[in-house]
Amino acid sequence: MIKLKTLSLASAIACSLVAPCFGAVLISIDITGANSPVDSASSRTWNFTVTQAIDVSRSVFSVKAGSQTSIPIIFDLYDGFGATGNILRSYTLSSAVATTSYNPPKIFDFANITLNPGNYSATLTSTTGTSGSLQYFLKNGALKLYNDNGSATPTIDPTTELSSSFYTTDGNTTGTSTPQPVPEPSSLITLALTGLLVLRRRRA
């Protein structure tokens, strides 16, 4: 019995520190910022760094279209900061699907993709006009990655956000700053062991 408990504990630790213990994740934002336009003169870019491989399924944003908007809004995922590098995934959302209301949040769906450790960026762009009736508007905020429950109407719940051991973000909406890296799992384990050794020496 003790051995089984030990093995279970070891598996749980390995799962939490080494590999994701969940299915796919979705890209979204924390909607803590102002209502920001997306148009031919205003795009949105978010930088983030992945530190452990994750499987991304889709993105979800609270966006709405102006009353006369006819041109679509586009989500792109790049393998470099600041909308540089290769476009890994792209999804075009029509103004009709966007509707003139923030709710429900709009789903930008695409084929699942595995993001290996590295630098990435996500963007929302449109070539629509810059007057209010033609623009898109976004409830802005910092990029976040959440567990995807697979629902047709996913709920962005802070309790389902991925641990910071899997990714870090630039914390703004302009894509102009570089995310601060977080320690690799092996480094975290080393730090923990070092701390234990120090405590043991002090007790001795």
PDB file of C-alpha atoms in Angstrom:
ATOM      1  CA  MET A   1       0.000   0.000   0.000  1.00  0.00           C
ATOM      2  CA  ILE A   2       2.821   2.386   0.888  1.00  0.00           C
ATOM      3  CA  LYS A   3       4.543   1.636  -2.400  1.00  0.00           C
ATOM      4  CA  LEU A   4       1.349   2.355  -4.345  1.00  0.00           C
ATOM      5  CA  LYS A   5       0.863   5.669  -2.564  1.00  0.00           C
ATOM      6  CA  THR A   6       4.475   6.557  -3.236  1.00  0.00           C
ATOM      7  CA  LEU A   7       4.090   5.753  -6.930  1.00  0.00           C
ATOM      8  CA  SER A   8       0.890   7.788  -7.165  1.00  0.00           C
ATOM      9  CA  LEU A   9       2.538  10.766  -5.510  1.00  0.00           C
ATOM     10  CA  ALA A  10       5.536  10.472  -7.815  1.00  0.00           C
ATOM     11  CA  SER A  11       3.244  10.358 -10.859  1.00  0.00           C
ATOM     12  CA  ALA A  12       1.356  13.428  -9.699  1.00  0.00           C
ATOM     13  CA  ILE A  13       4.590  15.359  -9.163  1.00  0.00           C
ATOM     14  CA  ALA A  14       5.913  14.315 -12.581  1.00  0.00           C
ATOM     15  CA  CYS A  15       2.615  15.276 -14.192  1.00  0.00           C
ATOM     16  CA  SER A  16       2.588  18.722 -12.640  1.00  0.00           C
ATOM     17  CA  LEU A  17       6.252  19.523 -13.193  1.00  0.00           C
ATOM     18  CA  VAL A  18       7.127  17.825 -16.460  1.00  0.00           C
ATOM     19  CA  ALA A  19       4.119  17.457 -18.769  1.00  0.00           C
ATOM     20  CA  PRO A  20       0.644  18.969 -19.121  1.00  0.00           C
ATOM     21  CA  CYS A  21      -2.069  16.876 -17.420  1.00  0.00           C
ATOM     22  CA  PHE A  22      -4.883  18.198 -19.586  1.00  0.00           C
ATOM     23  CA  GLY A  23      -6.123  18.166 -23.133  1.00  0.00           C
ATOM     24  CA  ALA A  24      -5.911  21.062 -25.555  1.00  0.00           C
ATOM     25  CA  VAL A  25      -5.775  24.689 -24.477  1.00  0.00           C
ATOM     26  CA  LEU A  26      -7.275  27.840 -25.946  1.00  0.00           C
ATOM     27  CA  ILE A  27      -5.840  31.321 -26.449  1.00  0.00           C
ATOM     28  CA  SER A  28      -7.778  34.217 -24.959  1.00  0.00           C
ATOM     29  CA  ILE A  29      -7.281  37.418 -22.942  1.00  0.00           C
ATOM     30  CA  ASP A  30      -8.265  38.501 -19.448  1.00  0.00           C
ATOM     31  CA  ILE A  31     -10.559  41.362 -20.691  1.00  0.00           C
ATOM     32  CA  THR A  32      -9.234  43.744 -18.027  1.00  0.00           C
ATOM     33  CA  GLY A  33      -8.431  46.525 -20.502  1.00  0.00           C
ATOM     34  CA  ALA A  34     -10.438  49.152 -22.356  1.00  0.00           C
ATOM     35  CA  ASN A  35     -12.637  48.574 -25.405  1.00  0.00           C
ATOM     36  CA  SER A  36     -10.077  48.839 -28.218  1.00  0.00           C
ATOM     37  CA  PRO A  37     -10.615  49.132 -31.989  1.00  0.00           C
ATOM     38  CA  VAL A  38      -9.396  46.664 -34.577  1.00  0.00           C
ATOM     39  CA  ASP A  39      -9.306  48.191 -38.050  1.00  0.00           C
ATOM     40  CA  SER A  40      -6.987  49.113 -40.923  1.00  0.00           C
ATOM     41  CA  ALA A  41      -5.065  51.474 -38.622  1.00  0.00           C
ATOM     42  CA  SER A  42      -5.249  49.487 -35.373  1.00  0.00           C
ATOM     43  CA  SER A  43      -4.245  45.859 -34.963  1.00  0.00           C
ATOM     44  CA  ARG A  44      -3.686  43.886 -31.748  1.00  0.00           C
ATOM     45  CA  THR A  45      -0.610  41.802 -31.003  1.00  0.00           C
ATOM     46  CA  TRP A  46       0.237  39.663 -27.970  1.00  0.00           C
ATOM     47  CA  ASN A  47       3.636  38.046 -27.376  1.00  0.00           C
ATOM     48  CA  PHE A  48       4.078  34.907 -25.316  1.00  0.00           C
ATOM     49  CA  THR A  49       6.706  32.273 -24.624  1.00  0.00           C
ATOM     50  CA  VAL A  50       5.939  28.568 -24.283  1.00  0.00           C
ATOM     51  CA  THR A  51       8.219  26.727 -21.875  1.00  0.00           C
ATOM     52  CA  GLN A  52       6.636  23.267 -22.106  1.00  0.00           C
ATOM     53  CA  ALA A  53       4.935  21.752 -25.149  1.00  0.00           C
ATOM     54  CA  ILE A  54       1.186  22.414 -25.279  1.00  0.00           C
ATOM     55  CA  ASP A  55      -1.573  21.504 -27.737  1.00  0.00           C
ATOM     56  CA  VAL A  56      -3.592  24.568 -28.800  1.00  0.00           C
ATOM     57  CA  SER A  57      -7.095  24.058 -30.205  1.00  0.00           C
ATOM     58  CA  ARG A  58      -8.612  27.501 -30.860  1.00  0.00           C
ATOM     59  CA  SER A  59      -8.832  31.103 -29.679  1.00  0.00           C
ATOM     60  CA  VAL A  60     -11.712  32.989 -28.083  1.00  0.00           C
ATOM     61  CA  PHE A  61     -12.144  36.785 -27.946  1.00  0.00           C
ATOM     62  CA  SER A  62     -14.917  39.152 -26.884  1.00  0.00           C
ATOM     63  CA  VAL A  63     -15.172  41.145 -30.118  1.00  0.00           C
ATOM     64  CA  LYS A  64     -18.037  42.880 -31.907  1.00  0.00           C
ATOM     65  CA  ALA A  65     -18.493  44.394 -35.355  1.00  0.00           C
ATOM     66  CA  GLY A  66     -19.666  47.901 -36.175  1.00  0.00           C
ATOM     67  CA  SER A  67     -23.162  48.261 -37.579  1.00  0.00           C
ATOM     68  CA  GLN A  68     -21.835  48.738 -41.146  1.00  0.00           C
ATOM     69  CA  THR A  69     -18.836  46.422 -41.014  1.00  0.00           C
ATOM     70  CA  SER A  70     -18.643  43.973 -43.909  1.00  0.00           C
ATOM     71  CA  ILE A  71     -14.926  43.090 -44.014  1.00  0.00           C
ATOM     72  CA  PRO A  72     -13.854  40.148 -41.773  1.00  0.00           C
ATOM     73  CA  ILE A  73     -11.525  40.107 -38.777  1.00  0.00           C
ATOM     74  CA  ILE A  74      -8.559  37.712 -38.811  1.00  0.00           C
ATOM     75  CA  PHE A  75      -6.715  35.821 -36.068  1.00  0.00           C
ATOM     76  CA  ASP A  76      -3.124  34.770 -36.824  1.00  0.00           C
ATOM     77  CA  LEU A  77      -0.670  32.757 -34.755  1.00  0.00           C
ATOM     78  CA  TYR A  78       3.061  33.290 -35.436  1.00  0.00           C
ATOM     79  CA  ASP A  79       6.208  31.470 -34.365  1.00  0.00           C
ATOM     80  CA  GLY A  80       7.986  34.720 -33.452  1.00  0.00           C
ATOM     81  CA  PHE A  81       7.411  37.842 -31.370  1.00  0.00           C
ATOM     82  CA  GLY A  82       5.639  40.881 -32.819  1.00  0.00           C
ATOM     83  CA  ALA A  83       3.784  39.078 -35.631  1.00  0.00           C
ATOM     84  CA  THR A  84       7.038  37.902 -37.200  1.00  0.00           C
ATOM     85  CA  GLY A  85       8.149  34.533 -38.477  1.00  0.00           C
ATOM     86  CA  ASN A  86       5.809  31.958 -39.965  1.00  0.00           C
ATOM     87  CA  ILE A  87       2.023  32.023 -39.683  1.00  0.00           C
ATOM     88  CA  LEU A  88       1.222  28.734 -37.960  1.00  0.00           C
ATOM     89  CA  ARG A  89      -2.539  29.082 -37.889  1.00  0.00           C
ATOM     90  CA  SER A  90      -5.020  31.609 -39.275  1.00  0.00           C
ATOM     91  CA  TYR A  91      -8.769  31.979 -38.950  1.00  0.00           C
ATOM     92  CA  THR A  92     -11.060  34.485 -40.673  1.00  0.00           C
ATOM     93  CA  LEU A  93     -14.264  35.503 -38.888  1.00  0.00           C
ATOM     94  CA  SER A  94     -16.992  37.229 -40.905  1.00  0.00           C
ATOM     95  CA  SER A  95     -18.716  40.362 -39.635  1.00  0.00           C
ATOM     96  CA  ALA A  96     -22.017  38.479 -39.614  1.00  0.00           C
ATOM     97  CA  VAL A  97     -20.627  35.895 -37.210  1.00  0.00           C
ATOM     98  CA  ALA A  98     -18.963  38.605 -35.108  1.00  0.00           C
ATOM     99  CA  THR A  99     -22.353  40.379 -34.685  1.00  0.00           C
ATOM    100  CA  THR A 100     -22.719  43.780 -33.015  1.00  0.00           C
ATOM    101  CA  SER A 101     -22.501  42.404 -29.465  1.00  0.00           C
ATOM    102  CA  TYR A 102     -19.568  41.286 -27.303  1.00  0.00           C
ATOM    103  CA  ASN A 103     -21.571  38.311 -26.098  1.00  0.00           C
ATOM    104  CA  PRO A 104     -21.208  35.509 -26.619  1.00  0.00           C
ATOM    105  CA  PRO A 105     -17.407  35.584 -27.079  1.00  0.00           C
ATOM    106  CA  LYS A 106     -16.408  34.729 -30.643  1.00  0.00           C
ATOM    107  CA  ILE A 107     -14.572  31.507 -31.435  1.00  0.00           C
ATOM    108  CA  PHE A 108     -11.690  31.546 -33.921  1.00  0.00           C
ATOM    109  CA  ASP A 109     -11.425  27.839 -34.616  1.00  0.00           C
ATOM    110  CA  PHE A 110      -8.534  26.083 -36.348  1.00  0.00           C
ATOM    111  CA  ALA A 111      -6.834  22.700 -36.535  1.00  0.00           C
ATOM    112  CA  ASN A 112      -5.074  21.744 -33.320  1.00  0.00           C
ATOM    113  CA  ILE A 113      -1.388  22.565 -33.221  1.00  0.00           C
ATOM    114  CA  THR A 114       1.382  21.608 -30.811  1.00  0.00           C
ATOM    115  CA  LEU A 115       3.475  24.565 -29.686  1.00  0.00           C
ATOM    116  CA  ASN A 116       6.922  23.475 -28.583  1.00  0.00           C
ATOM    117  CA  PRO A 117       9.029  25.619 -26.234  1.00  0.00           C
ATOM    118  CA  GLY A 118       9.774  28.907 -27.990  1.00  0.00           C
ATOM    119  CA  ASN A 119       8.547  32.415 -28.787  1.00  0.00           C
ATOM    120  CA  TYR A 120       5.122  33.098 -30.306  1.00  0.00           C
ATOM    121  CA  SER A 121       2.672  35.905 -30.966  1.00  0.00           C
ATOM    122  CA  ALA A 122      -1.050  36.149 -31.679  1.00  0.00           C
ATOM    123  CA  THR A 123      -2.782  38.933 -33.608  1.00  0.00           C
ATOM    124  CA  LEU A 124      -6.214  40.271 -34.477  1.00  0.00           C
ATOM    125  CA  THR A 125      -6.295  42.346 -37.681  1.00  0.00           C
ATOM    126  CA  SER A 126      -8.800  43.756 -40.141  1.00  0.00           C
ATOM    127  CA  THR A 127      -8.672  46.030 -43.184  1.00  0.00           C
ATOM    128  CA  THR A 128     -12.009  47.615 -42.376  1.00  0.00           C
ATOM    129  CA  GLY A 129     -12.509  51.377 -42.152  1.00  0.00           C
ATOM    130  CA  THR A 130     -11.639  53.478 -39.116  1.00  0.00           C
ATOM    131  CA  SER A 131     -14.990  55.097 -38.363  1.00  0.00           C
ATOM    132  CA  GLY A 132     -17.012  53.664 -35.493  1.00  0.00           C
ATOM    133  CA  SER A 133     -19.664  51.966 -37.598  1.00  0.00           C
ATOM    134  CA  LEU A 134     -16.999  50.154 -39.663  1.00  0.00           C
ATOM    135  CA  GLN A 135     -14.573  49.124 -36.939  1.00  0.00           C
ATOM    136  CA  TYR A 136     -14.350  46.027 -34.815  1.00  0.00           C
ATOM    137  CA  PHE A 137     -14.064  46.461 -31.062  1.00  0.00           C
ATOM    138  CA  LEU A 138     -12.347  44.209 -28.590  1.00  0.00           C
ATOM    139  CA  LYS A 139     -12.610  43.948 -24.812  1.00  0.00           C
ATOM    140  CA  ASN A 140      -8.853  44.114 -24.407  1.00  0.00           C
ATOM    141  CA  GLY A 141      -6.416  42.639 -21.914  1.00  0.00           C
ATOM    142  CA  ALA A 142      -3.314  40.507 -21.472  1.00  0.00           C
ATOM    143  CA  LEU A 143      -3.074  37.191 -23.294  1.00  0.00           C
ATOM    144  CA  LYS A 144      -3.900  34.082 -21.280  1.00  0.00           C
ATOM    145  CA  LEU A 145      -3.956  30.363 -22.040  1.00  0.00           C
ATOM    146  CA  TYR A 146      -6.786  28.293 -20.586  1.00  0.00           C
ATOM    147  CA  ASN A 147      -7.738  24.636 -20.507  1.00  0.00           C
ATOM    148  CA  ASP A 148     -10.228  23.997 -23.300  1.00  0.00           C
ATOM    149  CA  ASN A 149     -13.266  22.003 -22.154  1.00  0.00           C
ATOM    150  CA  GLY A 150     -14.287  21.426 -25.771  1.00  0.00           C
ATOM    151  CA  SER A 151     -17.626  23.168 -25.330  1.00  0.00           C
ATOM    152  CA  ALA A 152     -19.300  24.920 -28.252  1.00  0.00           C
ATOM    153  CA  THR A 153     -19.533  27.963 -25.956  1.00  0.00           C
ATOM    154  CA  PRO A 154     -16.349  27.824 -23.865  1.00  0.00           C
ATOM    155  CA  THR A 155     -16.265  29.709 -20.581  1.00  0.00           C
ATOM    156  CA  ILE A 156     -13.153  31.710 -19.795  1.00  0.00           C
ATOM    157  CA  ASP A 157     -12.651  30.796 -16.158  1.00  0.00           C
ATOM    158  CA  PRO A 158      -9.562  32.115 -14.300  1.00  0.00           C
ATOM    159  CA  THR A 159      -9.402  28.838 -12.384  1.00  0.00           C
ATOM    160  CA  THR A 160      -8.670  26.984 -15.636  1.00  0.00           C
ATOM    161  CA  GLU A 161      -5.718  29.156 -16.658  1.00  0.00           C
ATOM    162  CA  LEU A 162      -2.542  27.209 -17.397  1.00  0.00           C
ATOM    163  CA  SER A 163       0.181  27.290 -14.797  1.00  0.00           C
ATOM    164  CA  SER A 164       2.966  29.818 -15.324  1.00  0.00           C
ATOM    165  CA  SER A 165       5.339  26.850 -15.569  1.00  0.00           C
ATOM    166  CA  PHE A 166       3.963  26.253 -19.084  1.00  0.00           C
ATOM    167  CA  TYR A 167       4.018  29.765 -20.515  1.00  0.00           C
ATOM    168  CA  THR A 168       4.617  33.460 -19.856  1.00  0.00           C
ATOM    169  CA  THR A 169       3.154  36.495 -21.603  1.00  0.00           C
ATOM    170  CA  ASP A 170       4.247  40.081 -22.207  1.00  0.00           C
ATOM    171  CA  GLY A 171       1.358  41.435 -20.155  1.00  0.00           C
ATOM    172  CA  ASN A 172       0.350  44.116 -22.666  1.00  0.00           C
ATOM    173  CA  THR A 173      -1.685  44.389 -25.861  1.00  0.00           C
ATOM    174  CA  THR A 174       0.853  45.940 -28.209  1.00  0.00           C
ATOM    175  CA  GLY A 175       3.324  43.089 -28.665  1.00  0.00           C
ATOM    176  CA  THR A 176       6.234  45.427 -28.003  1.00  0.00           C
ATOM    177  CA  SER A 177       7.701  43.879 -24.849  1.00  0.00           C
ATOM    178  CA  THR A 178       9.422  40.544 -24.341  1.00  0.00           C
ATOM    179  CA  PRO A 179       7.934  38.013 -21.923  1.00  0.00           C
ATOM    180  CA  GLN A 180      10.131  37.163 -18.971  1.00  0.00           C
ATOM    181  CA  PRO A 181      11.148  33.469 -19.043  1.00  0.00           C
ATOM    182  CA  VAL A 182      10.147  31.178 -16.205  1.00  0.00           C
ATOM    183  CA  PRO A 183      12.423  28.447 -14.789  1.00  0.00           C
ATOM    184  CA  GLU A 184      12.388  25.097 -16.550  1.00  0.00           C
ATOM    185  CA  PRO A 185      10.854  22.229 -14.525  1.00  0.00           C
ATOM    186  CA  SER A 186      14.314  20.693 -14.046  1.00  0.00           C
ATOM    187  CA  SER A 187      15.498  24.000 -12.599  1.00  0.00           C
ATOM    188  CA  LEU A 188      12.534  24.114 -10.240  1.00  0.00           C
ATOM    189  CA  ILE A 189      13.329  20.606  -9.006  1.00  0.00           C
ATOM    190  CA  THR A 190      16.995  21.532  -8.542  1.00  0.00           C
ATOM    191  CA  LEU A 191      16.019  24.625  -6.555  1.00  0.00           C
ATOM    192  CA  ALA A 192      13.697  22.561  -4.373  1.00  0.00           C
ATOM    193  CA  LEU A 193      16.385  19.959  -3.684  1.00  0.00           C
ATOM    194  CA  THR A 194      18.928  22.678  -2.934  1.00  0.00           C
ATOM    195  CA  GLY A 195      16.527  24.218  -0.444  1.00  0.00           C
ATOM    196  CA  LEU A 196      16.039  20.857   1.270  1.00  0.00           C
ATOM    197  CA  LEU A 197      19.796  20.348   1.549  1.00  0.00           C
ATOM    198  CA  VAL A 198      20.215  23.790   3.105  1.00  0.00           C
ATOM    199  CA  LEU A 199      17.496  23.058   5.654  1.00  0.00           C
ATOM    200  CA  ARG A 200      19.068  19.735   6.550  1.00  0.00           C
ATOM    201  CA  ARG A 201      22.460  21.344   7.045  1.00  0.00           C
ATOM    202  CA  ARG A 202      20.945  23.996   9.303  1.00  0.00           C
ATOM    203  CA  ARG A 203      19.231  21.378  11.405  1.00  0.00           C
ATOM    204  CA  ALA A 204      22.465  19.418  11.683  1.00  0.00           C
TER     205      ALA A 204
END
